[in-house]
């Protein structure tokens, strides 16, 4: 399809990408996986982190915002299933592009039909002062379907050991580093909190159930990055879980596509429906998982 002002094909860190420029921000999106590689609001450094040792297609991209669908991790799948679903290693298509009067860019992308999966998927995005993403799943089959999913966002930080995340106090989480046993969050999240300091692989459940999702109410989390002098705000709708992941200094060495010091430079906050929070769709039903990412300067008190 023909491109529009503010949108062109190019490269980002060696990956072929759609390059977006608005009066408020810049972004880069790979059609391989429908994968956002970069989002940089005016006046700030990139909000997303890309691994400098990421593999190249056909292997999955490490960093940015991978799309995990129609399952998260290998939930409900055989051991040899691809990690985090099927669409992140598919070539997506750009199906719609427009420039709004204020210069914001709106896009729609879709993966090809997934063999054996009776669901359709579409990703819509609005790039402007904030980055908005909406992942829509439609049941195309004749029976009820169940699935899990995530927008697996790698947030770039100045020093992960000094980051805190608000909005989780009092929630119960299952801890992958503790055989998925459940614990309760006390206060804000930090990588070096009192429980199992130095690493995090947690699924916080019922994050959206504190609000009336039918009314479109948002769940909000703030990532406070004192070294980067900024507050990154993540708001979600249609997400019952939040995954908070940083492998820490020891476990990161098991990843070939992450540098040994990579854990210092990112924190993953993943708007998800996973663990016990499985989405069930009747015939012709649809579900939307939406997230909005914005940034503000961190003011000292």
mmCIF file of C-alpha atoms in Angstrom:
data_model
loop_
_atom_site.group_PDB
_atom_site.id
_atom_site.type_symbol
_atom_site.label_atom_id
_atom_site.label_comp_id
_atom_site.label_asym_id
_atom_site.label_seq_id
_atom_site.Cartn_x
_atom_site.Cartn_y
_atom_site.Cartn_z
ATOM 1 C CA UNK A 1 0.000 0.000 0.000
ATOM 2 C CA UNK A 2 1.121 3.576 -0.553
ATOM 3 C CA UNK A 3 2.746 5.253 2.397
ATOM 4 C CA UNK A 4 1.698 8.565 3.915
ATOM 5 C CA UNK A 5 3.571 11.654 5.173
ATOM 6 C CA UNK A 6 5.483 10.772 8.336
ATOM 7 C CA UNK A 7 5.794 7.092 7.390
ATOM 8 C CA UNK A 8 8.533 5.449 5.317
ATOM 9 C CA UNK A 9 10.399 2.191 4.954
ATOM 10 C CA UNK A 10 13.948 2.041 6.303
ATOM 11 C CA UNK A 11 16.084 0.339 8.917
ATOM 12 C CA UNK A 12 16.374 0.483 12.685
ATOM 13 C CA UNK A 13 19.461 -1.076 14.287
ATOM 14 C CA UNK A 14 19.834 -3.274 11.218
ATOM 15 C CA UNK A 15 16.215 -4.448 11.132
ATOM 16 C CA UNK A 16 13.996 -3.522 8.163
ATOM 17 C CA UNK A 17 11.307 -1.310 9.666
ATOM 18 C CA UNK A 18 8.521 1.155 9.169
ATOM 19 C CA UNK A 19 9.916 4.473 10.386
ATOM 20 C CA UNK A 20 7.403 6.913 11.840
ATOM 21 C CA UNK A 21 7.903 10.603 12.513
ATOM 22 C CA UNK A 22 5.295 12.807 14.170
ATOM 23 C CA UNK A 23 5.514 16.278 15.760
ATOM 24 C CA UNK A 24 5.500 14.518 19.137
ATOM 25 C CA UNK A 25 7.600 11.368 18.724
ATOM 26 C CA UNK A 26 9.421 8.909 16.511
ATOM 27 C CA UNK A 27 8.906 5.157 16.274
ATOM 28 C CA UNK A 28 10.126 2.082 14.390
ATOM 29 C CA UNK A 29 8.040 -1.025 13.706
ATOM 30 C CA UNK A 30 9.175 -4.304 12.182
ATOM 31 C CA UNK A 31 6.660 -6.124 9.994
ATOM 32 C CA UNK A 32 8.412 -9.304 11.143
ATOM 33 C CA UNK A 33 6.244 -10.140 14.140
ATOM 34 C CA UNK A 34 4.305 -6.850 14.104
ATOM 35 C CA UNK A 35 7.050 -5.834 16.502
ATOM 36 C CA UNK A 36 7.554 -2.277 17.803
ATOM 37 C CA UNK A 37 11.310 -1.677 17.979
ATOM 38 C CA UNK A 38 11.425 1.919 19.192
ATOM 39 C CA UNK A 39 9.260 4.695 20.607
ATOM 40 C CA UNK A 40 10.946 8.004 21.388
ATOM 41 C CA UNK A 41 8.782 10.887 22.617
ATOM 42 C CA UNK A 42 10.108 14.366 21.939
ATOM 43 C CA UNK A 43 12.514 15.447 24.696
ATOM 44 C CA UNK A 44 13.239 11.919 25.921
ATOM 45 C CA UNK A 45 15.489 8.987 25.129
ATOM 46 C CA UNK A 46 13.922 5.869 23.594
ATOM 47 C CA UNK A 47 11.411 4.295 25.989
ATOM 48 C CA UNK A 48 12.129 0.812 24.611
ATOM 49 C CA UNK A 49 15.244 -1.338 24.937
ATOM 50 C CA UNK A 50 16.598 -3.515 22.151
ATOM 51 C CA UNK A 51 19.166 -6.206 22.827
ATOM 52 C CA UNK A 52 22.423 -5.409 20.984
ATOM 53 C CA UNK A 53 22.906 -9.176 20.588
ATOM 54 C CA UNK A 54 19.407 -9.913 19.291
ATOM 55 C CA UNK A 55 19.179 -12.608 16.649
ATOM 56 C CA UNK A 56 17.832 -11.759 13.216
ATOM 57 C CA UNK A 57 14.781 -13.190 11.416
ATOM 58 C CA UNK A 58 13.694 -15.933 11.102
ATOM 59 C CA UNK A 59 14.591 -16.066 14.819
ATOM 60 C CA UNK A 60 12.510 -13.908 17.187
ATOM 61 C CA UNK A 61 13.606 -10.329 17.852
ATOM 62 C CA UNK A 62 14.793 -9.657 21.429
ATOM 63 C CA UNK A 63 13.634 -6.333 22.869
ATOM 64 C CA UNK A 64 11.057 -3.708 21.967
ATOM 65 C CA UNK A 65 7.478 -5.020 22.183
ATOM 66 C CA UNK A 66 7.134 -8.660 21.094
ATOM 67 C CA UNK A 67 3.568 -9.927 20.601
ATOM 68 C CA UNK A 68 2.896 -13.204 22.410
ATOM 69 C CA UNK A 69 -0.146 -14.949 20.848
ATOM 70 C CA UNK A 70 -2.127 -17.245 20.889
ATOM 71 C CA UNK A 71 -0.316 -18.328 24.021
ATOM 72 C CA UNK A 72 2.094 -16.836 26.537
ATOM 73 C CA UNK A 73 5.403 -18.631 27.255
ATOM 74 C CA UNK A 74 4.424 -22.255 26.548
ATOM 75 C CA UNK A 75 1.222 -22.192 28.574
ATOM 76 C CA UNK A 76 -0.940 -25.166 27.639
ATOM 77 C CA UNK A 77 1.484 -26.193 24.883
ATOM 78 C CA UNK A 78 3.823 -29.165 24.341
ATOM 79 C CA UNK A 79 7.475 -28.713 25.365
ATOM 80 C CA UNK A 80 8.647 -28.302 21.767
ATOM 81 C CA UNK A 81 6.226 -25.438 21.043
ATOM 82 C CA UNK A 82 7.787 -22.103 20.045
ATOM 83 C CA UNK A 83 8.244 -19.828 23.049
ATOM 84 C CA UNK A 84 5.608 -17.079 23.364
ATOM 85 C CA UNK A 85 3.356 -18.104 20.530
ATOM 86 C CA UNK A 86 3.321 -18.250 16.754
ATOM 87 C CA UNK A 87 2.892 -14.761 15.301
ATOM 88 C CA UNK A 88 6.124 -13.177 16.488
ATOM 89 C CA UNK A 89 8.073 -15.054 13.808
ATOM 90 C CA UNK A 90 5.591 -14.377 10.992
ATOM 91 C CA UNK A 91 5.742 -11.640 8.377
ATOM 92 C CA UNK A 92 2.855 -9.259 9.050
ATOM 93 C CA UNK A 93 1.134 -6.921 6.595
ATOM 94 C CA UNK A 94 0.416 -3.220 6.914
ATOM 95 C CA UNK A 95 -3.332 -3.017 6.218
ATOM 96 C CA UNK A 96 -4.084 0.624 7.044
ATOM 97 C CA UNK A 97 -2.141 3.856 7.516
ATOM 98 C CA UNK A 98 -3.333 7.393 8.055
ATOM 99 C CA UNK A 99 -1.996 10.688 9.315
ATOM 100 C CA UNK A 100 -4.350 12.583 11.620
ATOM 101 C CA UNK A 101 -4.694 16.383 11.272
ATOM 102 C CA UNK A 102 -2.402 16.919 14.268
ATOM 103 C CA UNK A 103 0.318 14.740 12.718
ATOM 104 C CA UNK A 104 -0.258 11.575 14.738
ATOM 105 C CA UNK A 105 0.062 8.344 12.756
ATOM 106 C CA UNK A 106 -2.511 5.531 12.964
ATOM 107 C CA UNK A 107 -1.630 2.058 11.658
ATOM 108 C CA UNK A 108 -3.219 -1.364 11.443
ATOM 109 C CA UNK A 109 -1.206 -4.560 10.970
ATOM 110 C CA UNK A 110 -2.223 -8.188 10.686
ATOM 111 C CA UNK A 111 -0.375 -11.503 10.588
ATOM 112 C CA UNK A 112 -1.190 -14.185 8.032
ATOM 113 C CA UNK A 113 -3.674 -16.881 8.930
ATOM 114 C CA UNK A 114 -2.171 -19.162 11.564
ATOM 115 C CA UNK A 115 -2.559 -22.837 10.604
ATOM 116 C CA UNK A 116 -4.714 -24.758 13.077
ATOM 117 C CA UNK A 117 -5.831 -21.608 14.924
ATOM 118 C CA UNK A 118 -9.481 -20.610 14.433
ATOM 119 C CA UNK A 119 -8.879 -17.031 15.523
ATOM 120 C CA UNK A 120 -8.044 -13.834 13.709
ATOM 121 C CA UNK A 121 -5.674 -11.167 15.006
ATOM 122 C CA UNK A 122 -5.219 -7.472 14.288
ATOM 123 C CA UNK A 123 -2.932 -4.858 15.824
ATOM 124 C CA UNK A 124 -3.892 -1.196 15.662
ATOM 125 C CA UNK A 125 -1.536 1.546 16.812
ATOM 126 C CA UNK A 126 -1.586 5.275 17.319
ATOM 127 C CA UNK A 127 1.787 7.020 17.500
ATOM 128 C CA UNK A 128 1.810 10.551 18.889
ATOM 129 C CA UNK A 129 2.379 11.969 22.352
ATOM 130 C CA UNK A 130 1.844 8.412 23.564
ATOM 131 C CA UNK A 131 2.104 4.995 21.951
ATOM 132 C CA UNK A 132 -1.252 3.220 21.923
ATOM 133 C CA UNK A 133 -1.576 -0.421 20.910
ATOM 134 C CA UNK A 134 -4.730 -2.512 20.665
ATOM 135 C CA UNK A 135 -4.505 -6.242 19.980
ATOM 136 C CA UNK A 136 -7.877 -7.579 18.799
ATOM 137 C CA UNK A 137 -8.621 -11.313 18.753
ATOM 138 C CA UNK A 138 -11.718 -12.647 16.978
ATOM 139 C CA UNK A 139 -13.112 -16.164 17.209
ATOM 140 C CA UNK A 140 -13.612 -17.268 13.589
ATOM 141 C CA UNK A 141 -14.535 -20.865 14.385
ATOM 142 C CA UNK A 142 -17.682 -22.769 15.319
ATOM 143 C CA UNK A 143 -16.664 -23.503 18.918
ATOM 144 C CA UNK A 144 -15.555 -21.584 21.987
ATOM 145 C CA UNK A 145 -11.803 -20.898 22.056
ATOM 146 C CA UNK A 146 -9.363 -20.174 24.878
ATOM 147 C CA UNK A 147 -6.058 -18.338 24.605
ATOM 148 C CA UNK A 148 -3.381 -16.433 26.515
ATOM 149 C CA UNK A 149 -1.384 -13.441 25.289
ATOM 150 C CA UNK A 150 0.930 -10.558 26.146
ATOM 151 C CA UNK A 151 2.450 -7.341 24.895
ATOM 152 C CA UNK A 152 5.939 -8.164 26.196
ATOM 153 C CA UNK A 153 7.336 -4.624 26.560
ATOM 154 C CA UNK A 154 11.039 -4.085 27.299
ATOM 155 C CA UNK A 155 11.290 -0.668 28.971
ATOM 156 C CA UNK A 156 14.696 0.972 28.774
ATOM 157 C CA UNK A 157 15.972 2.197 32.160
ATOM 158 C CA UNK A 158 19.078 3.933 33.450
ATOM 159 C CA UNK A 159 19.718 1.377 36.195
ATOM 160 C CA UNK A 160 17.280 -1.474 36.862
ATOM 161 C CA UNK A 161 18.499 -1.798 40.448
ATOM 162 C CA UNK A 162 17.081 1.648 41.234
ATOM 163 C CA UNK A 163 13.758 1.376 39.402
ATOM 164 C CA UNK A 164 10.428 1.109 41.216
ATOM 165 C CA UNK A 165 7.008 0.204 39.783
ATOM 166 C CA UNK A 166 3.807 1.477 41.354
ATOM 167 C CA UNK A 167 0.310 0.011 41.112
ATOM 168 C CA UNK A 168 1.136 -3.494 42.369
ATOM 169 C CA UNK A 169 0.907 -3.071 46.157
ATOM 170 C CA UNK A 170 -1.349 -5.714 47.707
ATOM 171 C CA UNK A 171 -1.638 -7.866 44.581
ATOM 172 C CA UNK A 172 -0.925 -11.591 44.598
ATOM 173 C CA UNK A 173 1.701 -12.860 42.192
ATOM 174 C CA UNK A 174 2.958 -16.286 41.142
ATOM 175 C CA UNK A 175 6.740 -16.508 41.038
ATOM 176 C CA UNK A 176 8.352 -18.573 38.284
ATOM 177 C CA UNK A 177 11.639 -18.524 40.204
ATOM 178 C CA UNK A 178 9.763 -20.190 43.108
ATOM 179 C CA UNK A 179 7.915 -22.949 41.186
ATOM 180 C CA UNK A 180 5.000 -20.559 40.623
ATOM 181 C CA UNK A 181 4.177 -20.366 44.329
ATOM 182 C CA UNK A 182 2.051 -17.355 45.222
ATOM 183 C CA UNK A 183 3.129 -14.356 47.277
ATOM 184 C CA UNK A 184 1.667 -10.952 48.049
ATOM 185 C CA UNK A 185 3.316 -7.746 46.899
ATOM 186 C CA UNK A 186 4.069 -5.325 49.719
ATOM 187 C CA UNK A 187 4.693 -1.769 48.539
ATOM 188 C CA UNK A 188 6.129 -0.879 45.140
ATOM 189 C CA UNK A 189 8.021 -3.429 43.065
ATOM 190 C CA UNK A 190 11.801 -3.179 42.985
ATOM 191 C CA UNK A 191 14.377 -5.603 41.623
ATOM 192 C CA UNK A 192 16.165 -5.739 44.956
ATOM 193 C CA UNK A 193 13.073 -6.014 47.138
ATOM 194 C CA UNK A 194 13.010 -8.100 50.292
ATOM 195 C CA UNK A 195 11.820 -11.311 48.587
ATOM 196 C CA UNK A 196 14.322 -13.028 46.257
ATOM 197 C CA UNK A 197 16.301 -9.862 45.463
ATOM 198 C CA UNK A 198 18.122 -9.389 42.173
ATOM 199 C CA UNK A 199 15.687 -11.079 39.788
ATOM 200 C CA UNK A 200 11.986 -11.111 38.923
ATOM 201 C CA UNK A 201 9.738 -13.384 36.881
ATOM 202 C CA UNK A 202 6.305 -12.742 38.323
ATOM 203 C CA UNK A 203 2.728 -12.909 37.062
ATOM 204 C CA UNK A 204 0.558 -10.455 38.984
ATOM 205 C CA UNK A 205 -3.032 -11.641 38.658
ATOM 206 C CA UNK A 206 -6.350 -9.806 38.730
ATOM 207 C CA UNK A 207 -4.700 -6.516 37.832
ATOM 208 C CA UNK A 208 -7.722 -5.423 35.818
ATOM 209 C CA UNK A 209 -10.325 -6.820 38.167
ATOM 210 C CA UNK A 210 -10.041 -3.846 40.520
ATOM 211 C CA UNK A 211 -11.857 -1.802 37.896
ATOM 212 C CA UNK A 212 -14.941 -2.084 35.734
ATOM 213 C CA UNK A 213 -13.417 -3.255 32.451
ATOM 214 C CA UNK A 214 -16.826 -3.137 30.767
ATOM 215 C CA UNK A 215 -16.725 0.623 31.231
ATOM 216 C CA UNK A 216 -13.274 0.754 29.665
ATOM 217 C CA UNK A 217 -11.532 1.713 32.889
ATOM 218 C CA UNK A 218 -7.769 1.697 32.728
ATOM 219 C CA UNK A 219 -5.283 0.047 35.050
ATOM 220 C CA UNK A 220 -2.202 2.210 35.593
ATOM 221 C CA UNK A 221 1.385 1.381 36.468
ATOM 222 C CA UNK A 222 4.202 3.919 36.806
ATOM 223 C CA UNK A 223 7.810 2.919 36.215
ATOM 224 C CA UNK A 224 9.981 5.354 38.149
ATOM 225 C CA UNK A 225 13.482 5.620 36.657
ATOM 226 C CA UNK A 226 15.561 7.984 38.827
ATOM 227 C CA UNK A 227 18.747 7.552 36.779
ATOM 228 C CA UNK A 228 16.901 8.300 33.555
ATOM 229 C CA UNK A 229 15.055 11.121 35.344
ATOM 230 C CA UNK A 230 11.690 10.056 33.966
ATOM 231 C CA UNK A 231 8.434 8.373 34.835
ATOM 232 C CA UNK A 232 7.042 5.976 32.258
ATOM 233 C CA UNK A 233 3.317 5.342 32.587
ATOM 234 C CA UNK A 234 1.713 2.139 31.326
ATOM 235 C CA UNK A 235 -2.084 2.006 31.223
ATOM 236 C CA UNK A 236 -3.918 -1.152 30.209
ATOM 237 C CA UNK A 237 -7.462 -2.203 29.321
ATOM 238 C CA UNK A 238 -8.574 -5.799 28.770
ATOM 239 C CA UNK A 239 -5.529 -7.101 30.614
ATOM 240 C CA UNK A 240 -6.029 -9.231 33.740
ATOM 241 C CA UNK A 241 -2.335 -9.898 34.372
ATOM 242 C CA UNK A 242 0.918 -7.981 34.502
ATOM 243 C CA UNK A 243 4.190 -9.852 34.087
ATOM 244 C CA UNK A 244 7.267 -8.191 35.615
ATOM 245 C CA UNK A 245 10.462 -9.729 34.291
ATOM 246 C CA UNK A 246 14.154 -9.091 34.737
ATOM 247 C CA UNK A 247 16.343 -12.219 34.766
ATOM 248 C CA UNK A 248 19.039 -10.705 36.941
ATOM 249 C CA UNK A 249 22.811 -11.073 36.721
ATOM 250 C CA UNK A 250 23.052 -14.866 37.016
ATOM 251 C CA UNK A 251 20.096 -16.076 34.931
ATOM 252 C CA UNK A 252 20.672 -13.679 32.028
ATOM 253 C CA UNK A 253 23.796 -15.675 31.155
ATOM 254 C CA UNK A 254 21.511 -18.502 29.946
ATOM 255 C CA UNK A 255 20.224 -16.302 27.075
ATOM 256 C CA UNK A 256 22.355 -16.255 23.923
ATOM 257 C CA UNK A 257 20.588 -13.144 22.592
ATOM 258 C CA UNK A 258 21.007 -11.013 25.733
ATOM 259 C CA UNK A 259 24.318 -9.404 26.751
ATOM 260 C CA UNK A 260 25.582 -10.283 30.252
ATOM 261 C CA UNK A 261 24.947 -6.751 31.519
ATOM 262 C CA UNK A 262 21.588 -6.411 29.745
ATOM 263 C CA UNK A 263 19.629 -6.896 32.967
ATOM 264 C CA UNK A 264 20.872 -3.504 34.159
ATOM 265 C CA UNK A 265 19.265 -1.679 31.241
ATOM 266 C CA UNK A 266 15.660 -2.883 31.057
ATOM 267 C CA UNK A 267 12.601 -3.941 33.003
ATOM 268 C CA UNK A 268 9.817 -5.834 31.248
ATOM 269 C CA UNK A 269 6.257 -4.847 32.163
ATOM 270 C CA UNK A 270 3.985 -7.082 30.122
ATOM 271 C CA UNK A 271 0.276 -6.353 29.745
ATOM 272 C CA UNK A 272 -1.054 -9.897 29.596
ATOM 273 C CA UNK A 273 -3.750 -12.458 30.057
ATOM 274 C CA UNK A 274 -1.904 -15.522 31.275
ATOM 275 C CA UNK A 275 -1.535 -17.943 34.163
ATOM 276 C CA UNK A 276 -5.051 -18.438 35.546
ATOM 277 C CA UNK A 277 -6.260 -15.394 33.596
ATOM 278 C CA UNK A 278 -7.217 -17.182 30.380
ATOM 279 C CA UNK A 279 -9.464 -15.493 27.828
ATOM 280 C CA UNK A 280 -12.450 -17.519 26.618
ATOM 281 C CA UNK A 281 -14.262 -16.407 23.470
ATOM 282 C CA UNK A 282 -17.595 -17.655 22.201
ATOM 283 C CA UNK A 283 -18.386 -17.939 18.503
ATOM 284 C CA UNK A 284 -18.014 -14.575 16.735
ATOM 285 C CA UNK A 285 -16.841 -12.936 19.980
ATOM 286 C CA UNK A 286 -13.811 -10.677 20.142
ATOM 287 C CA UNK A 287 -11.407 -9.418 22.799
ATOM 288 C CA UNK A 288 -9.190 -6.321 22.860
ATOM 289 C CA UNK A 289 -5.967 -6.051 24.856
ATOM 290 C CA UNK A 290 -4.898 -2.423 24.898
ATOM 291 C CA UNK A 291 -1.921 -0.586 26.317
ATOM 292 C CA UNK A 292 -0.823 3.035 26.277
ATOM 293 C CA UNK A 293 2.766 4.093 26.987
ATOM 294 C CA UNK A 294 3.634 7.687 27.878
ATOM 295 C CA UNK A 295 6.461 9.509 29.618
ATOM 296 C CA UNK A 296 7.012 12.546 31.819
ATOM 297 C CA UNK A 297 10.012 14.143 33.441
ATOM 298 C CA UNK A 298 10.727 12.996 36.970
ATOM 299 C CA UNK A 299 10.541 15.990 39.274
ATOM 300 C CA UNK A 300 12.540 15.990 42.470
ATOM 301 C CA UNK A 301 10.730 16.522 45.757
#
